[in-house]
Amino acid sequence: MVKINSHNEFAAYLGNEVGVSGWYKITQDQINKFADATLDHQWIHTDVKKAATDSPFKKTIAHGYLTLSLIPYLWQQIATIGNLKMEINYGIESFKFGQAVVVDSEVRLKTKLKSILNLRGISKVCIEVVLEIKDEPKPAFVGDVFFLYHFEN
């Protein structure tokens, strides 16, 4: 776990890996709850029997947006950002889904600090994120997330 308490401490990671989260298992129950929350009940996610026969994966798969929604949880396993007045999820860019995440797969987040700017006392950071799938050569996704961190003085 990385501990960051200032803009300068964050900037020290520029161009480098910040860290990697632990493995997280995606279950059918989680997929079903995500389908309920988003009203996306496409059979490839929720119908276990049909997926076993009709899906090219032979299992249900997690929603792509479900995997994206794990970023804040997994990021908190990598870095503790302290000494803050405020933290804001600012945006996402250039996301590409590389491979479906089948039910009961384990995933983890790998992160790299791509850029950091000081905007009048607020740190705008761009973190490259890669969601790796255990025992798979291709990641679930690769993209950039942006956070704004307003550190205390």
PDB file of C-alpha atoms in Angstrom:
ATOM      1  CA  MET A   1       0.000   0.000   0.000  1.00  0.00           C
ATOM      2  CA  VAL A   2       1.332   3.372  -1.080  1.00  0.00           C
ATOM      3  CA  LYS A   3       0.733   6.391   1.176  1.00  0.00           C
ATOM      4  CA  ILE A   4       0.577   9.794  -0.504  1.00  0.00           C
ATOM      5  CA  ASN A   5       0.043  13.015   1.460  1.00  0.00           C
ATOM      6  CA  SER A   6       0.996  15.788  -0.973  1.00  0.00           C
ATOM      7  CA  HIS A   7       1.293  16.803  -4.592  1.00  0.00           C
ATOM      8  CA  ASN A   8       5.061  16.294  -4.496  1.00  0.00           C
ATOM      9  CA  GLU A   9       4.753  12.795  -3.011  1.00  0.00           C
ATOM     10  CA  PHE A  10       2.319  11.917  -5.807  1.00  0.00           C
ATOM     11  CA  ALA A  11       4.551  13.470  -8.480  1.00  0.00           C
ATOM     12  CA  ALA A  12       7.395  11.169  -7.416  1.00  0.00           C
ATOM     13  CA  TYR A  13       5.502   8.322  -9.176  1.00  0.00           C
ATOM     14  CA  LEU A  14       5.285  10.120 -12.523  1.00  0.00           C
ATOM     15  CA  GLY A  15       5.896   7.630 -15.326  1.00  0.00           C
ATOM     16  CA  ASN A  16       6.039   4.718 -12.884  1.00  0.00           C
ATOM     17  CA  GLU A  17       3.782   2.035 -11.523  1.00  0.00           C
ATOM     18  CA  VAL A  18       1.913   3.161  -8.428  1.00  0.00           C
ATOM     19  CA  GLY A  19       0.921  -0.364  -7.477  1.00  0.00           C
ATOM     20  CA  VAL A  20      -1.249  -3.415  -8.008  1.00  0.00           C
ATOM     21  CA  SER A  21      -4.360  -4.381  -6.056  1.00  0.00           C
ATOM     22  CA  GLY A  22      -5.178  -7.771  -4.642  1.00  0.00           C
ATOM     23  CA  TRP A  23      -7.266 -10.250  -6.600  1.00  0.00           C
ATOM     24  CA  TYR A  24     -11.044  -9.787  -6.522  1.00  0.00           C
ATOM     25  CA  LYS A  25     -13.532 -12.510  -7.527  1.00  0.00           C
ATOM     26  CA  ILE A  26     -16.576 -11.546  -9.605  1.00  0.00           C
ATOM     27  CA  THR A  27     -19.584 -13.704  -8.671  1.00  0.00           C
ATOM     28  CA  GLN A  28     -22.926 -14.348 -10.341  1.00  0.00           C
ATOM     29  CA  ASP A  29     -24.680 -12.703  -7.403  1.00  0.00           C
ATOM     30  CA  GLN A  30     -22.702  -9.504  -8.002  1.00  0.00           C
ATOM     31  CA  ILE A  31     -23.453  -9.637 -11.743  1.00  0.00           C
ATOM     32  CA  ASN A  32     -27.176 -10.082 -11.016  1.00  0.00           C
ATOM     33  CA  LYS A  33     -27.225  -7.186  -8.552  1.00  0.00           C
ATOM     34  CA  PHE A  34     -25.421  -4.983 -11.071  1.00  0.00           C
ATOM     35  CA  ALA A  35     -28.016  -5.966 -13.695  1.00  0.00           C
ATOM     36  CA  ASP A  36     -30.780  -4.960 -11.278  1.00  0.00           C
ATOM     37  CA  ALA A  37     -29.098  -1.646 -10.464  1.00  0.00           C
ATOM     38  CA  THR A  38     -28.492  -0.732 -14.120  1.00  0.00           C
ATOM     39  CA  LEU A  39     -31.575  -2.378 -15.669  1.00  0.00           C
ATOM     40  CA  ASP A  40     -29.247  -4.303 -18.000  1.00  0.00           C
ATOM     41  CA  HIS A  41     -30.523  -7.885 -17.835  1.00  0.00           C
ATOM     42  CA  GLN A  42     -29.044  -9.083 -21.128  1.00  0.00           C
ATOM     43  CA  TRP A  43     -28.982 -12.895 -21.028  1.00  0.00           C
ATOM     44  CA  ILE A  44     -25.213 -13.084 -21.557  1.00  0.00           C
ATOM     45  CA  HIS A  45     -24.868 -11.619 -18.045  1.00  0.00           C
ATOM     46  CA  THR A  46     -27.766 -13.157 -16.142  1.00  0.00           C
ATOM     47  CA  ASP A  47     -29.028 -16.373 -17.755  1.00  0.00           C
ATOM     48  CA  VAL A  48     -26.623 -19.082 -16.603  1.00  0.00           C
ATOM     49  CA  LYS A  49     -28.350 -21.902 -18.517  1.00  0.00           C
ATOM     50  CA  LYS A  50     -28.566 -20.042 -21.833  1.00  0.00           C
ATOM     51  CA  ALA A  51     -24.979 -18.803 -21.505  1.00  0.00           C
ATOM     52  CA  ALA A  52     -23.788 -22.397 -21.023  1.00  0.00           C
ATOM     53  CA  THR A  53     -25.217 -23.377 -24.414  1.00  0.00           C
ATOM     54  CA  ASP A  54     -25.391 -20.184 -26.515  1.00  0.00           C
ATOM     55  CA  SER A  55     -22.523 -17.987 -25.333  1.00  0.00           C
ATOM     56  CA  PRO A  56     -19.087 -18.277 -26.913  1.00  0.00           C
ATOM     57  CA  PHE A  57     -17.741 -18.092 -23.335  1.00  0.00           C
ATOM     58  CA  LYS A  58     -19.967 -20.990 -22.097  1.00  0.00           C
ATOM     59  CA  LYS A  59     -20.551 -18.987 -18.908  1.00  0.00           C
ATOM     60  CA  THR A  60     -22.105 -15.658 -18.039  1.00  0.00           C
ATOM     61  CA  ILE A  61     -19.867 -12.607 -18.230  1.00  0.00           C
ATOM     62  CA  ALA A  62     -19.618  -9.482 -16.111  1.00  0.00           C
ATOM     63  CA  HIS A  63     -20.950  -6.245 -17.548  1.00  0.00           C
ATOM     64  CA  GLY A  64     -18.143  -4.074 -18.869  1.00  0.00           C
ATOM     65  CA  TYR A  65     -19.413  -1.227 -16.691  1.00  0.00           C
ATOM     66  CA  LEU A  66     -19.382  -3.509 -13.662  1.00  0.00           C
ATOM     67  CA  THR A  67     -15.656  -4.031 -14.186  1.00  0.00           C
ATOM     68  CA  LEU A  68     -15.166  -0.262 -14.558  1.00  0.00           C
ATOM     69  CA  SER A  69     -17.099   0.350 -11.357  1.00  0.00           C
ATOM     70  CA  LEU A  70     -14.476  -1.648  -9.436  1.00  0.00           C
ATOM     71  CA  ILE A  71     -11.784   0.979 -10.110  1.00  0.00           C
ATOM     72  CA  PRO A  72     -12.378   3.078  -6.935  1.00  0.00           C
ATOM     73  CA  TYR A  73     -12.519  -0.010  -4.699  1.00  0.00           C
ATOM     74  CA  LEU A  74      -9.358  -1.549  -6.166  1.00  0.00           C
ATOM     75  CA  TRP A  75      -7.539   1.836  -6.270  1.00  0.00           C
ATOM     76  CA  GLN A  76      -8.100   2.153  -2.512  1.00  0.00           C
ATOM     77  CA  GLN A  77      -6.198  -1.120  -2.072  1.00  0.00           C
ATOM     78  CA  ILE A  78      -3.237   0.384  -3.914  1.00  0.00           C
ATOM     79  CA  ALA A  79      -2.969   3.904  -2.534  1.00  0.00           C
ATOM     80  CA  THR A  80      -4.033   5.769   0.554  1.00  0.00           C
ATOM     81  CA  ILE A  81      -4.303   9.437  -0.327  1.00  0.00           C
ATOM     82  CA  GLY A  82      -4.187  11.437   2.891  1.00  0.00           C
ATOM     83  CA  ASN A  83      -4.033  15.035   4.012  1.00  0.00           C
ATOM     84  CA  LEU A  84      -7.015  15.880   1.797  1.00  0.00           C
ATOM     85  CA  LYS A  85      -9.643  18.587   1.839  1.00  0.00           C
ATOM     86  CA  MET A  86     -11.440  16.905  -1.048  1.00  0.00           C
ATOM     87  CA  GLU A  87     -11.155  14.149  -3.671  1.00  0.00           C
ATOM     88  CA  ILE A  88     -13.165  14.038  -6.907  1.00  0.00           C
ATOM     89  CA  ASN A  89     -13.493  11.396  -9.608  1.00  0.00           C
ATOM     90  CA  TYR A  90     -12.920  13.670 -12.587  1.00  0.00           C
ATOM     91  CA  GLY A  91     -13.215  11.481 -15.652  1.00  0.00           C
ATOM     92  CA  ILE A  92     -12.239   8.521 -17.771  1.00  0.00           C
ATOM     93  CA  GLU A  93     -10.669   8.426 -21.222  1.00  0.00           C
ATOM     94  CA  SER A  94      -9.532   6.045 -23.924  1.00  0.00           C
ATOM     95  CA  PHE A  95     -10.978   2.884 -22.425  1.00  0.00           C
ATOM     96  CA  LYS A  96     -10.736  -0.289 -24.454  1.00  0.00           C
ATOM     97  CA  PHE A  97     -12.254  -3.586 -23.398  1.00  0.00           C
ATOM     98  CA  GLY A  98      -9.826  -6.342 -24.369  1.00  0.00           C
ATOM     99  CA  GLN A  99     -11.489  -9.450 -23.038  1.00  0.00           C
ATOM    100  CA  ALA A 100     -14.716 -10.501 -21.344  1.00  0.00           C
ATOM    101  CA  VAL A 101     -14.606 -11.348 -17.652  1.00  0.00           C
ATOM    102  CA  VAL A 102     -16.420 -14.656 -17.141  1.00  0.00           C
ATOM    103  CA  VAL A 103     -18.239 -15.345 -13.900  1.00  0.00           C
ATOM    104  CA  ASP A 104     -16.011 -16.459 -11.003  1.00  0.00           C
ATOM    105  CA  SER A 105     -12.919 -14.904 -12.581  1.00  0.00           C
ATOM    106  CA  GLU A 106     -10.488 -13.039 -10.380  1.00  0.00           C
ATOM    107  CA  VAL A 107      -9.354  -9.588 -11.459  1.00  0.00           C
ATOM    108  CA  ARG A 108      -6.864  -7.052 -10.159  1.00  0.00           C
ATOM    109  CA  LEU A 109      -5.985  -3.462 -10.980  1.00  0.00           C
ATOM    110  CA  LYS A 110      -2.518  -2.395 -12.108  1.00  0.00           C
ATOM    111  CA  THR A 111      -1.836   1.357 -12.061  1.00  0.00           C
ATOM    112  CA  LYS A 112       0.697   3.831 -13.422  1.00  0.00           C
ATOM    113  CA  LEU A 113       0.853   7.606 -12.949  1.00  0.00           C
ATOM    114  CA  LYS A 114       0.727   9.063 -16.470  1.00  0.00           C
ATOM    115  CA  SER A 115       0.495  12.750 -15.576  1.00  0.00           C
ATOM    116  CA  ILE A 116       0.035  15.142 -12.698  1.00  0.00           C
ATOM    117  CA  LEU A 117      -0.730  18.841 -12.866  1.00  0.00           C
ATOM    118  CA  ASN A 118      -0.966  21.448 -10.127  1.00  0.00           C
ATOM    119  CA  LEU A 119      -4.093  23.485 -10.888  1.00  0.00           C
ATOM    120  CA  ARG A 120      -3.904  26.348  -8.371  1.00  0.00           C
ATOM    121  CA  GLY A 121      -3.424  23.976  -5.448  1.00  0.00           C
ATOM    122  CA  ILE A 122      -5.492  21.079  -6.767  1.00  0.00           C
ATOM    123  CA  SER A 123      -3.639  18.055  -8.139  1.00  0.00           C
ATOM    124  CA  LYS A 124      -5.131  16.673 -11.353  1.00  0.00           C
ATOM    125  CA  VAL A 125      -3.784  13.158 -11.819  1.00  0.00           C
ATOM    126  CA  CYS A 126      -4.120  10.781 -14.730  1.00  0.00           C
ATOM    127  CA  ILE A 127      -3.753   7.137 -13.766  1.00  0.00           C
ATOM    128  CA  GLU A 128      -3.397   4.459 -16.413  1.00  0.00           C
ATOM    129  CA  VAL A 129      -5.402   1.469 -15.223  1.00  0.00           C
ATOM    130  CA  VAL A 130      -5.232  -2.102 -16.469  1.00  0.00           C
ATOM    131  CA  LEU A 131      -7.687  -4.687 -15.182  1.00  0.00           C
ATOM    132  CA  GLU A 132      -5.878  -8.012 -15.327  1.00  0.00           C
ATOM    133  CA  ILE A 133      -7.727 -11.335 -15.318  1.00  0.00           C
ATOM    134  CA  LYS A 134      -6.049 -14.155 -13.418  1.00  0.00           C
ATOM    135  CA  ASP A 135      -4.557 -16.794 -15.745  1.00  0.00           C
ATOM    136  CA  GLU A 136      -5.489 -14.815 -18.883  1.00  0.00           C
ATOM    137  CA  PRO A 137      -2.956 -13.166 -21.205  1.00  0.00           C
ATOM    138  CA  LYS A 138      -5.184 -10.225 -22.203  1.00  0.00           C
ATOM    139  CA  PRO A 139      -6.575  -7.669 -19.754  1.00  0.00           C
ATOM    140  CA  ALA A 140     -10.274  -6.952 -19.332  1.00  0.00           C
ATOM    141  CA  PHE A 141      -9.611  -3.283 -20.064  1.00  0.00           C
ATOM    142  CA  VAL A 142      -6.983  -0.578 -20.365  1.00  0.00           C
ATOM    143  CA  GLY A 143      -7.710   3.120 -19.939  1.00  0.00           C
ATOM    144  CA  ASP A 144      -7.048   6.360 -18.130  1.00  0.00           C
ATOM    145  CA  VAL A 145      -8.865   7.680 -15.067  1.00  0.00           C
ATOM    146  CA  PHE A 146      -8.589  11.213 -13.732  1.00  0.00           C
ATOM    147  CA  PHE A 147      -8.856  12.319 -10.125  1.00  0.00           C
ATOM    148  CA  LEU A 148      -8.694  15.754  -8.528  1.00  0.00           C
ATOM    149  CA  TYR A 149      -7.011  15.852  -5.122  1.00  0.00           C
ATOM    150  CA  HIS A 150      -7.159  19.015  -3.018  1.00  0.00           C
ATOM    151  CA  PHE A 151      -4.444  18.508  -0.435  1.00  0.00           C
ATOM    152  CA  GLU A 152      -4.331  20.434   2.854  1.00  0.00           C
ATOM    153  CA  ASN A 153      -1.465  22.902   3.016  1.00  0.00           C
TER     154      ASN A 153
END
